[in-house]
Amino acid sequence: MASSKKETGLKLSVKKVRARARAAGRPLAARRPSPTPASPAPLRAQADNFPEWYSQAITYSEMIEYYDISGCYILRPWSFAIWESIQGFFDAQIKALGVQNAYFPLFVAKSALEAEKEHVEGFSPEVAWVTRSGASELVEPIAIRPTSETIMYPAYAKWIRSHRDLPLRLNQWTNVVRWEFKHPTPFLRTREFLWQEGHSAFATRAEADVEVLQILDLYARVYEELLAVPVIKGRKSEKEKFAGGLYTTTVEAFIPTNGRAIQGATSHCLGQNFSKMFKIEFVDGESERRLVWQNSWGLTTRTIGVCVMVHGDDAGLVLPPRVAPVQVVIIVIVSAKDTEEVKARLAGEAAAAAAALGAAGIRAKVDDRDNYSGGWKFAHWEQKGVPLRLELGPRDFAAGAFAGVRRCDGAKLALPLGAALPAAARAALDAIQADMLAKARAERDAHIAVVTRWADFVPALDRGDLVLAPWSELIETEEWVKEQTGPRGTAAAAAAAAAAAAAAAGAGGAAAAADAEAAEVEASKGLTGAAKTLCIPFEQPPLPAGTKCFTGSGKDAVGWALWGRSY
Ligand code: 87F
């Protein structure tokens, strides 16, 4: 899908530059004695090795710099600006709902963290501790927040006295640390990440239930309206929910290149579990003491990685306009035969266009560096995923229009010079935004298999599909599916494992290395790894009476569940 479109965009661009050089009557090599190569290094093809493509996509585009602590990455301005866009939207939306921002400390005392043993238990291997300052041991180690329930709720217990103190709805934008042992992936699984965590307390369950869905809706809007990534909203199974809460809702996305699902964000109703533990009580209108009902909800910098994986192609990032740090890049194409006067006129026109776009709220930039060729700049901004490129050469200028190229599909369009430019660019960006979401949605929808028999389940997964299946919601059937699709459960998994084992055993040089890479690529395509429930979608197809659970357990299905191999 992506590869052909990218190549078209790039080759045509370079061709055009070359044609202009030829028109100038000079041999190409001599045309621009450039200190830099004709184009930046190309990326590995997605189909060859998706993990390597991803790593190159995020580094060549200047989103990420690697760091010497495993699982930690530098977010450079090109990715941080996307996070700021998400923050800007989400922060304004939650404030409109009545949520306030606050900041709680990074550290949590051992006693406080362990006050709430049950919820932390399964997570404890991931908690990072500070045990020393300088050369001296701390009297009691302090943990670095992996999430802030145990930091915030003791304060909630102090602040909430009466029903007049409710609801209490606080959010914080912070970093958290979870010392993961699984293979890290920038944005998707990192030991430190940025997020917002919201924590609310209400007098009634009904109010809490409403908020859970309001927040989930905002998460869906971040993905669909900002990142152009379609998501499926639903409820987590009992096995997959946050164990400390009552129920968990989620937005689930899909990576078409490897057929993997990914959890986008979660909004939990905690019920009264935490209020019991932390004694968060209020006196109601009838002077009765009651426990508050609580929610918590979080969205992380994983959003950026999902966006990269869903939209990127063999030429690099493809950013949706709503979050692109630069939405329009303007590149003047002149050759040695052009007079200084022509060059100055075009440069002036480009600068004026960028200023007019800026004044209209469009993030535009002129790349007027004279040490890079036009072809180099085209490929560079393609790698960075800028949604719209405007070229301006003498012929374009004479015709009164920029030659526009859409990053998402390489389609060309003319945009008028002068006062009509901002409205035309706005319309083009809006169309790109809508087309990117529509394309991702069509691709996702084409990868949802409706399966009612066990025999069809693994073949669907192995085609890289998500599976929608009638399910009993019994936890033992979910565990059984995990078993069946786990490490030794499928042929692809077995082959990949064998190749990896051969390589590890030192089966010999290049062949073993190639096998190991093949195994890695297979794994990255999602053809290995156990399947689990992603969610029980809120939008349910009709379930005919008497429909049985697809696992062959003989139990009645209670609804449709979405299954997949996931990150
Ligand atoms: C890791 C270490 C310690 C996840 C952890 O989802 C504790 C935890 O409680 C932990 N990893 N969780 C669950 C987080 C629940 C909840 N917190 C607020 C969210 C959204 C934001």
Coordinates of C-alpha atoms and ligand atoms in Angstrom, one line a residue:
M1 CA 0.0 0.0 0.0
A2 CA 2.3 2.7 1.3
S3 CA 5.4 1.9 -0.7
S4 CA 4.2 2.6 -4.2
K5 CA 2.6 5.9 -3.2
K6 CA 5.8 7.1 -1.5
E7 CA 8.0 6.2 -4.4
T8 CA 5.7 8.0 -6.7
G9 CA 5.9 11.2 -4.7
L10 CA 9.6 11.1 -4.3
K11 CA 10.6 10.0 -7.8
L12 CA 8.4 12.5 -9.5
S13 CA 9.8 15.2 -7.3
V14 CA 13.4 14.3 -8.0
K15 CA 12.5 13.9 -11.6
K16 CA 11.1 17.4 -11.7
V17 CA 14.2 18.8 -10.2
R18 CA 16.3 17.0 -12.7
A19 CA 14.2 18.1 -15.6
R20 CA 14.7 21.6 -14.5
A21 CA 18.4 21.1 -14.2
R22 CA 18.5 19.7 -17.7
A23 CA 16.4 22.6 -19.0
A24 CA 19.1 24.8 -17.5
G25 CA 21.4 23.1 -19.9
R26 CA 23.8 21.7 -17.3
P27 CA 24.8 18.2 -16.6
L28 CA 23.0 17.1 -13.4
A29 CA 26.1 16.3 -11.3
A30 CA 27.7 19.7 -12.1
R31 CA 24.4 21.6 -11.7
R32 CA 24.8 22.0 -7.9
P33 CA 28.2 21.3 -6.4
S34 CA 26.6 20.4 -3.2
P35 CA 28.3 19.6 0.1
T36 CA 25.4 17.3 0.9
P37 CA 24.2 14.2 -0.8
A38 CA 21.4 14.5 -3.4
S39 CA 18.9 13.1 -0.9
P40 CA 18.8 12.0 2.7
A41 CA 19.4 8.3 3.4
P42 CA 16.2 6.3 2.6
L43 CA 14.4 4.2 5.1
R44 CA 14.2 0.4 5.2
A45 CA 10.9 -0.7 3.5
Q46 CA 8.1 -1.4 6.0
A47 CA 7.5 -4.8 4.5
D48 CA 11.1 -5.8 4.9
N49 CA 11.5 -5.1 8.6
F50 CA 8.8 -3.1 10.3
P51 CA 10.7 -2.6 13.6
E52 CA 13.7 -1.2 11.7
W53 CA 11.5 1.0 9.6
Y54 CA 9.9 2.4 12.7
S55 CA 13.2 3.1 14.3
Q56 CA 14.4 4.9 11.2
A57 CA 11.1 6.7 10.7
I58 CA 11.3 8.3 14.2
T59 CA 15.0 9.1 14.2
Y60 CA 15.4 10.4 10.6
S61 CA 12.4 12.6 11.2
E62 CA 14.0 14.0 14.3
M63 CA 11.2 12.8 16.6
I64 CA 13.4 10.6 18.8
E65 CA 17.0 10.5 19.9
Y66 CA 18.2 7.3 21.5
Y67 CA 19.5 7.4 25.1
D68 CA 21.9 5.2 27.0
I69 CA 19.4 3.9 29.5
S70 CA 17.3 1.1 28.0
G71 CA 13.7 2.0 27.6
C72 CA 14.3 5.8 27.8
Y73 CA 14.2 8.1 24.8
I74 CA 14.7 11.8 24.1
L75 CA 11.5 13.4 22.7
R76 CA 12.8 16.0 20.3
P77 CA 10.7 19.1 19.3
W78 CA 9.2 17.2 16.3
S79 CA 7.4 14.7 18.6
F80 CA 7.0 17.0 21.6
A81 CA 5.0 19.4 19.5
I82 CA 2.5 16.6 18.7
W83 CA 2.2 16.0 22.4
E84 CA 1.6 19.7 23.0
S85 CA -1.2 19.6 20.4
I86 CA -2.8 16.7 22.1
Q87 CA -2.4 18.4 25.5
G88 CA -3.9 21.6 24.1
F89 CA -7.0 19.9 22.9
F90 CA -7.6 17.5 25.8
D91 CA -6.7 20.1 28.5
A92 CA -9.3 22.5 27.2
Q93 CA -11.9 19.8 26.9
I94 CA -11.5 18.5 30.5
K95 CA -11.5 22.0 31.9
A96 CA -14.8 22.6 30.1
L97 CA -16.1 19.5 31.9
G98 CA -15.1 21.0 35.3
V99 CA -11.8 19.2 35.8
Q100 CA -8.9 21.2 37.4
N101 CA -5.2 20.7 37.0
A102 CA -2.9 20.1 39.9
Y103 CA 0.5 18.6 40.6
F104 CA 1.4 15.9 43.1
P105 CA 4.9 14.8 44.1
L106 CA 7.0 12.4 42.0
F107 CA 7.9 10.2 45.0
V108 CA 5.8 8.0 47.2
A109 CA 6.7 6.5 50.5
K110 CA 7.0 2.8 50.8
S111 CA 4.3 2.7 53.4
A112 CA 1.9 4.7 51.3
L113 CA 2.5 2.6 48.2
E114 CA 2.0 -0.6 50.2
A115 CA -1.1 0.7 52.0
E116 CA -2.9 -0.4 48.9
K117 CA -1.2 -3.8 48.5
E118 CA -3.9 -5.4 46.4
H119 CA -3.8 -3.0 43.5
V120 CA 0.0 -2.7 43.4
E121 CA 0.7 -6.4 43.9
G122 CA 0.8 -7.5 40.2
F123 CA 2.7 -4.4 39.3
S124 CA 5.4 -4.4 42.0
P125 CA 8.2 -5.7 39.8
E126 CA 7.8 -2.5 37.7
V127 CA 8.2 -0.1 40.6
A128 CA 11.5 1.8 40.6
W129 CA 13.0 2.8 44.0
V130 CA 15.3 5.4 45.3
T131 CA 17.4 3.9 48.1
R132 CA 20.3 6.3 48.5
S133 CA 21.3 9.9 48.5
G134 CA 24.9 10.3 47.8
A135 CA 26.7 7.7 49.8
S136 CA 24.0 7.3 52.5
E137 CA 21.2 4.8 52.5
L138 CA 17.7 6.3 53.0
V139 CA 16.0 5.2 56.2
E140 CA 13.0 4.1 54.1
P141 CA 13.3 3.7 50.3
I142 CA 10.9 5.9 48.3
A143 CA 9.3 4.8 45.1
I144 CA 9.0 6.8 41.8
R145 CA 5.4 7.1 40.8
P146 CA 4.2 4.5 38.4
T147 CA 0.7 6.0 38.7
S148 CA -0.6 8.3 41.4
E149 CA -3.5 6.7 43.2
T150 CA -1.5 6.2 46.4
I151 CA -0.1 9.7 46.2
M152 CA -3.3 11.5 45.6
Y153 CA -5.9 9.7 47.6
P154 CA -4.6 10.4 51.1
A155 CA -5.0 14.1 50.2
Y156 CA -8.5 13.4 48.8
A157 CA -9.4 11.8 52.2
K158 CA -8.4 15.1 53.9
W159 CA -10.1 17.4 51.5
I160 CA -13.4 15.7 51.2
R161 CA -15.7 16.2 54.2
S162 CA -19.1 17.0 53.0
H163 CA -21.2 16.5 49.9
R164 CA -20.4 20.1 49.2
D165 CA -16.8 19.2 48.5
L166 CA -17.9 16.9 45.7
P167 CA -17.3 16.3 42.9
L168 CA -13.6 16.6 43.2
R169 CA -12.1 16.2 39.8
L170 CA -8.3 16.7 39.3
N171 CA -5.9 16.0 36.5
Q172 CA -2.2 16.1 36.3
W173 CA 0.2 16.2 33.3
T174 CA 3.3 14.3 34.4
N175 CA 5.9 11.7 33.7
V176 CA 5.7 8.2 35.3
V177 CA 8.2 5.4 35.6
R178 CA 7.4 1.7 35.1
W179 CA 10.5 -0.5 34.9
E180 CA 9.3 -2.8 32.1
F181 CA 11.2 -5.9 31.3
K182 CA 9.6 -6.6 27.9
H183 CA 11.4 -5.3 24.9
P184 CA 11.0 -1.5 24.8
T185 CA 9.7 0.4 21.8
P186 CA 9.9 4.2 21.7
F187 CA 6.5 5.8 22.5
L188 CA 4.7 2.4 22.8
R189 CA 6.5 0.7 25.7
T190 CA 9.0 2.9 27.5
R191 CA 10.3 2.9 31.1
E192 CA 9.5 6.6 31.6
F193 CA 6.6 8.2 29.7
L194 CA 4.5 11.3 29.7
W195 CA 0.8 11.2 30.4
Q196 CA -2.2 12.8 31.9
E197 CA -3.9 11.1 34.8
G198 CA -7.3 12.2 35.9
H199 CA -8.7 11.2 39.3
S200 CA -12.3 12.1 40.2
A201 CA -14.5 11.6 43.3
F202 CA -18.3 11.7 43.2
A203 CA -21.2 11.3 45.6
T204 CA -23.0 8.8 43.4
R205 CA -22.2 6.0 41.0
A206 CA -24.4 7.5 38.4
E207 CA -22.2 10.6 38.2
A208 CA -19.1 8.5 38.0
D209 CA -20.6 6.3 35.2
V210 CA -21.3 9.4 33.2
E211 CA -17.8 10.8 33.5
V212 CA -16.2 7.5 32.5
L213 CA -17.8 7.7 29.1
Q214 CA -17.3 11.5 28.7
I215 CA -13.6 10.9 29.1
L216 CA -13.5 7.9 26.9
D217 CA -15.3 10.0 24.2
L218 CA -12.5 12.6 24.5
Y219 CA -9.9 9.9 24.1
A220 CA -11.7 8.7 21.0
R221 CA -11.7 12.2 19.7
V222 CA -7.9 12.6 20.3
Y223 CA -7.3 9.5 18.2
E224 CA -9.9 10.1 15.5
E225 CA -10.0 13.9 15.1
L226 CA -6.4 14.8 15.9
L227 CA -4.4 11.7 15.0
A228 CA -6.8 10.4 12.2
V229 CA -6.6 7.0 13.8
P230 CA -9.9 5.1 14.1
V231 CA -10.6 3.4 17.4
I232 CA -13.1 1.0 18.8
K233 CA -14.6 1.9 22.1
G234 CA -15.6 -0.8 24.6
R235 CA -15.3 -2.4 28.0
K236 CA -12.4 -4.6 29.1
S237 CA -13.0 -8.2 30.1
E238 CA -12.7 -9.1 33.8
K239 CA -9.2 -10.5 33.0
E240 CA -8.0 -7.4 31.2
K241 CA -9.6 -4.7 33.4
F242 CA -7.6 -2.7 36.0
A243 CA -7.8 -5.1 38.9
G244 CA -8.1 -2.2 41.4
G245 CA -11.3 -0.9 39.9
L246 CA -14.9 -1.8 39.1
Y247 CA -14.8 -1.7 35.3
T248 CA -12.4 -0.4 32.7
T249 CA -13.4 1.2 29.4
T250 CA -10.9 1.5 26.5
V251 CA -10.2 2.8 23.0
E252 CA -8.5 0.2 20.8
A253 CA -6.5 1.0 17.7
F254 CA -5.1 -1.3 14.9
I255 CA -1.7 -1.3 13.2
P256 CA -2.4 -2.7 9.7
T257 CA 1.3 -3.3 8.8
N258 CA 1.7 -6.0 11.4
G259 CA -1.9 -6.9 12.3
R260 CA -1.5 -5.9 15.9
A261 CA -4.0 -4.2 18.1
I262 CA -2.9 -1.5 20.6
Q263 CA -4.7 -0.1 23.6
G264 CA -5.1 3.6 23.1
A265 CA -6.2 4.8 26.5
T266 CA -8.3 3.7 29.4
S267 CA -11.0 5.3 31.5
H268 CA -11.8 3.4 34.7
C269 CA -14.7 3.4 37.2
L270 CA -12.9 2.5 40.4
G271 CA -16.2 2.1 42.3
Q272 CA -15.6 2.4 46.1
N273 CA -12.5 0.1 46.3
F274 CA -10.1 3.0 46.8
S275 CA -12.4 5.1 48.9
K276 CA -12.7 2.1 51.3
M277 CA -8.9 1.7 51.5
F278 CA -8.1 5.4 51.8
K279 CA -11.2 6.3 53.9
I280 CA -12.4 8.9 51.4
E281 CA -15.8 9.7 53.0
F282 CA -18.4 12.5 52.9
V283 CA -21.4 13.4 54.9
D284 CA -24.4 13.5 52.6
G285 CA -27.6 15.7 52.8
E286 CA -29.1 13.5 55.4
S287 CA -26.0 13.6 57.7
E288 CA -25.0 10.0 56.7
R289 CA -21.3 9.1 56.2
R290 CA -20.7 7.6 52.7
L291 CA -17.8 6.5 50.6
V292 CA -17.1 8.4 47.4
W293 CA -17.3 6.8 44.0
Q294 CA -14.1 7.3 42.0
N295 CA -12.8 7.2 38.5
S296 CA -9.3 7.4 37.0
W297 CA -8.3 7.9 33.4
G298 CA -5.0 8.1 31.5
L299 CA -3.7 9.0 28.0
T300 CA 0.0 8.7 27.2
T301 CA 2.7 9.6 24.7
R302 CA 1.9 6.2 23.2
T303 CA -0.5 8.2 21.1
I304 CA 2.4 9.5 19.0
G305 CA 3.8 6.0 18.2
V306 CA 0.3 4.7 17.2
C307 CA 0.0 7.7 14.8
V308 CA 3.5 7.0 13.3
M309 CA 2.7 3.3 12.8
V310 CA -0.8 3.7 11.4
H311 CA 0.0 6.4 8.8
G312 CA 3.8 6.1 8.1
D313 CA 5.0 4.7 4.7
D314 CA 8.3 3.8 3.1
A315 CA 9.2 7.4 2.7
G316 CA 8.8 8.1 6.5
L317 CA 6.2 9.8 8.6
V318 CA 2.8 10.9 7.4
L319 CA 1.5 13.3 9.9
P320 CA -2.2 14.4 10.1
P321 CA -2.5 18.2 9.7
R322 CA -4.2 18.7 13.1
V323 CA -1.0 17.7 14.9
A324 CA 1.8 18.3 12.4
P325 CA 4.3 20.7 13.8
V326 CA 4.7 22.1 10.3
Q327 CA 1.6 21.8 8.2
V328 CA 2.9 23.4 5.0
V329 CA 6.4 23.5 3.8
I330 CA 7.3 25.9 0.9
I331 CA 10.3 25.2 -1.3
V332 CA 11.5 27.6 -4.0
I333 CA 12.9 25.8 -7.0
V334 CA 15.4 27.9 -8.9
S335 CA 18.3 27.1 -11.1
A336 CA 21.5 28.7 -12.1
K337 CA 19.9 30.1 -15.2
D338 CA 17.5 32.2 -13.2
T339 CA 18.5 35.8 -12.6
E340 CA 19.1 37.2 -9.2
E341 CA 16.0 39.3 -9.7
V342 CA 13.8 36.2 -10.3
K343 CA 15.3 34.4 -7.3
A344 CA 14.6 37.4 -5.1
R345 CA 11.1 37.7 -6.4
L346 CA 10.3 34.0 -5.7
A347 CA 11.9 34.1 -2.3
G348 CA 9.9 37.2 -1.4
E349 CA 6.7 35.5 -2.6
A350 CA 7.4 32.3 -0.5
A351 CA 8.1 34.4 2.6
A352 CA 4.9 36.4 2.1
A353 CA 2.9 33.2 1.6
A354 CA 4.3 31.7 4.8
A355 CA 3.5 34.9 6.7
A356 CA -0.1 34.9 5.3
L357 CA -0.5 31.3 6.2
G358 CA 0.8 31.9 9.7
A359 CA -1.6 34.8 10.2
A360 CA -4.4 32.5 9.2
G361 CA -3.4 30.0 11.9
I362 CA -1.6 27.6 9.6
R363 CA 1.8 26.3 10.6
A364 CA 3.9 27.1 7.5
K365 CA 7.7 27.2 6.9
V366 CA 9.9 28.1 4.0
D367 CA 12.9 25.9 3.5
D368 CA 15.2 28.4 2.0
R369 CA 18.5 26.7 2.9
D370 CA 20.9 27.1 -0.1
N371 CA 23.1 24.2 0.8
Y372 CA 20.5 21.5 0.0
S373 CA 19.1 20.6 -3.4
G374 CA 15.3 20.7 -4.1
G375 CA 15.3 16.9 -4.3
W376 CA 17.0 16.6 -0.9
K377 CA 14.5 19.0 0.7
F378 CA 11.6 17.1 -0.8
A379 CA 12.8 13.8 0.6
H380 CA 13.6 15.4 4.0
W381 CA 10.2 16.9 4.5
E382 CA 8.6 13.7 3.3
Q383 CA 10.5 11.8 6.0
K384 CA 9.3 14.4 8.5
G385 CA 5.7 13.8 7.3
V386 CA 4.7 17.4 6.6
P387 CA 1.2 17.1 5.2
L388 CA 1.5 19.6 2.3
R389 CA 4.4 20.7 0.2
L390 CA 4.2 23.8 -1.9
E391 CA 6.8 24.2 -4.7
L392 CA 7.4 27.5 -6.3
G393 CA 9.5 27.7 -9.5
P394 CA 9.5 30.4 -12.2
R395 CA 6.9 28.7 -14.2
D396 CA 4.6 28.2 -11.2
F397 CA 5.1 31.9 -10.4
A398 CA 4.1 32.8 -13.9
A399 CA 1.1 30.6 -13.7
G400 CA 0.1 32.3 -10.4
A401 CA 0.0 29.1 -8.4
F402 CA 2.1 26.9 -6.1
A403 CA 2.5 23.3 -7.2
G404 CA 1.2 21.4 -4.2
V405 CA 1.8 17.8 -3.2
R406 CA -0.1 15.9 -0.5
R407 CA 2.2 13.8 1.7
C408 CA -0.6 11.3 2.4
D409 CA -1.0 10.1 -1.2
G410 CA 1.3 12.1 -3.4
A411 CA -1.7 13.8 -5.1
K412 CA -0.9 17.1 -6.8
L413 CA -2.9 20.3 -6.6
A414 CA -2.4 23.9 -7.5
L415 CA -2.8 26.5 -4.8
P416 CA -3.2 30.2 -5.8
L417 CA -0.6 32.8 -5.0
G418 CA -1.7 35.8 -3.1
A419 CA -4.7 36.5 -0.9
A420 CA -6.6 33.3 -1.8
L421 CA -3.8 31.1 -0.5
P422 CA -4.8 30.7 3.2
A423 CA -8.3 29.5 2.5
A424 CA -7.1 27.1 -0.2
A425 CA -4.5 25.7 2.0
R426 CA -7.0 25.3 4.9
A427 CA -9.3 23.4 2.6
A428 CA -6.5 21.2 1.4
L429 CA -5.4 20.4 5.0
D430 CA -8.9 19.7 6.0
A431 CA -9.3 17.3 3.1
I432 CA -6.0 15.6 3.9
Q433 CA -7.1 15.2 7.6
A434 CA -10.4 13.6 6.5
D435 CA -8.8 11.4 3.8
M436 CA -6.2 10.0 6.2
L437 CA -8.9 9.0 8.7
A438 CA -11.1 7.5 6.0
K439 CA -8.2 5.5 4.6
A440 CA -7.1 4.2 8.0
R441 CA -10.7 3.3 8.8
A442 CA -11.2 1.4 5.6
E443 CA -8.0 -0.4 6.2
R444 CA -8.9 -1.2 9.8
D445 CA -12.4 -2.4 8.8
A446 CA -11.0 -4.6 6.1
H447 CA -9.0 -6.4 8.9
I448 CA -11.9 -7.2 11.2
A449 CA -12.9 -10.8 10.7
V450 CA -16.2 -12.0 12.0
V451 CA -15.6 -15.5 13.4
T452 CA -18.1 -17.8 15.0
R453 CA -16.1 -21.1 15.0
W454 CA -12.8 -21.9 16.7
A455 CA -11.5 -23.4 13.4
D456 CA -11.6 -19.9 11.8
F457 CA -10.0 -18.0 14.7
V458 CA -6.2 -18.7 14.3
P459 CA -6.3 -18.5 10.5
A460 CA -7.9 -15.0 10.8
L461 CA -5.2 -13.9 13.3
D462 CA -2.5 -15.3 11.0
R463 CA -3.9 -13.1 8.2
G464 CA -3.3 -10.1 10.4
D465 CA -6.9 -9.6 11.3
L466 CA -8.7 -8.6 14.5
V467 CA -11.4 -11.0 15.3
L468 CA -15.0 -10.2 16.4
A469 CA -16.5 -13.3 17.9
P470 CA -19.5 -14.3 20.1
W471 CA -18.1 -15.0 23.5
S472 CA -19.3 -16.4 26.9
E473 CA -17.2 -13.8 28.8
L474 CA -16.0 -16.7 31.0
I475 CA -12.4 -16.0 32.1
E476 CA -11.4 -19.7 31.6
T477 CA -12.2 -19.5 27.9
E478 CA -10.0 -16.4 27.6
E479 CA -7.2 -18.2 29.3
W480 CA -7.7 -21.2 27.0
V481 CA -7.5 -19.0 23.9
K482 CA -4.3 -17.5 25.3
E483 CA -2.9 -21.0 25.7
Q484 CA -3.9 -22.1 22.2
T485 CA -2.4 -19.0 20.5
G486 CA 0.6 -18.6 22.8
P487 CA 4.3 -19.4 22.1
R488 CA 3.7 -23.0 21.0
G489 CA 0.2 -22.5 19.8
T490 CA 0.6 -21.7 16.1
A491 CA 2.8 -22.8 13.2
A492 CA 4.2 -19.4 12.6
A493 CA 5.1 -19.0 16.2
A494 CA 6.8 -22.4 16.3
A495 CA 8.9 -21.5 13.1
A496 CA 9.9 -18.2 14.5
A497 CA 10.8 -19.7 17.9
A498 CA 12.9 -22.4 16.2
A499 CA 14.8 -19.9 14.1
A500 CA 15.5 -17.7 17.1
A501 CA 16.6 -20.7 19.1
A502 CA 19.0 -21.9 16.3
A503 CA 20.5 -18.4 16.1
A504 CA 20.9 -18.3 19.9
A505 CA 22.6 -21.7 19.8
G506 CA 25.1 -20.2 17.4
A507 CA 24.0 -22.3 14.5
G508 CA 26.5 -20.5 12.4
G509 CA 27.2 -17.1 11.1
A510 CA 25.1 -15.3 8.5
A511 CA 22.5 -18.0 8.0
A512 CA 21.6 -18.0 11.7
A513 CA 21.6 -14.2 11.8
A514 CA 19.3 -14.2 8.8
D515 CA 17.0 -16.7 10.5
A516 CA 16.9 -14.6 13.6
E517 CA 16.0 -11.5 11.6
A518 CA 13.3 -13.5 9.8
A519 CA 12.0 -14.5 13.2
E520 CA 12.0 -10.9 14.4
V521 CA 10.2 -9.8 11.3
E522 CA 7.6 -12.6 11.7
A523 CA 7.1 -11.6 15.3
S524 CA 6.9 -8.0 14.3
K525 CA 4.1 -8.8 11.8
G526 CA 2.1 -10.0 14.8
L527 CA 2.2 -13.6 13.6
T528 CA 3.4 -14.7 17.0
G529 CA 2.1 -14.0 20.5
A530 CA -1.0 -14.9 22.3
A531 CA -4.3 -13.4 21.4
K532 CA -6.5 -11.8 24.0
T533 CA -9.6 -9.8 24.3
L534 CA -9.1 -6.2 23.3
C535 CA -12.6 -5.1 24.5
I536 CA -16.2 -5.9 24.4
P537 CA -17.2 -3.2 21.9
F538 CA -20.1 -0.9 22.9
E539 CA -21.4 -1.2 19.4
Q540 CA -22.6 -4.7 19.3
P541 CA -23.9 -6.6 16.2
P542 CA -27.1 -8.5 16.8
L543 CA -26.6 -11.8 18.6
P544 CA -29.1 -14.4 17.4
A545 CA -30.7 -16.3 20.3
G546 CA -28.9 -19.6 21.1
T547 CA -25.5 -18.4 19.7
K548 CA -22.7 -20.4 21.3
C549 CA -19.3 -19.2 22.4
F550 CA -16.8 -19.3 19.5
T551 CA -14.3 -21.3 21.5
G552 CA -16.4 -24.4 21.3
S553 CA -16.7 -24.4 25.1
G554 CA -20.4 -25.2 24.6
K555 CA -21.4 -22.2 26.7
D556 CA -23.8 -19.6 25.5
A557 CA -22.4 -16.4 24.1
V558 CA -23.4 -13.3 26.0
G559 CA -22.1 -10.8 23.4
W560 CA -19.5 -10.1 20.8
A561 CA -15.9 -9.6 21.9
L562 CA -13.0 -8.1 19.9
W563 CA -9.8 -10.3 20.0
G564 CA -6.3 -9.8 18.6
R565 CA -2.6 -10.0 19.1
S566 CA -1.6 -6.8 20.7
Y567 CA 1.2 -4.6 21.8
Ligands
87F1 C1 2.7 -0.2 37.6 C2 3.3 -0.2 38.8 C3 2.5 0.1 39.9 C4 -0.5 0.3 36.0 C5 1.4 0.0 37.4 O1 -4.8 3.3 34.0 C6 1.1 0.3 39.8 C7 0.6 0.3 38.5 O2 -1.6 0.8 39.2 C8 -0.8 0.6 38.3 N1 0.8 0.0 36.1 N2 -1.3 0.5 37.0 C9 -2.7 0.8 36.7 C10 -3.0 2.3 36.5 C11 -4.4 2.6 36.7 C12 -4.8 4.0 36.3 N3 -4.1 5.0 37.0 C13 -4.5 6.4 36.7 C14 -4.9 4.2 34.8 C15 -5.1 5.6 34.4 C16 -4.5 6.7 35.2

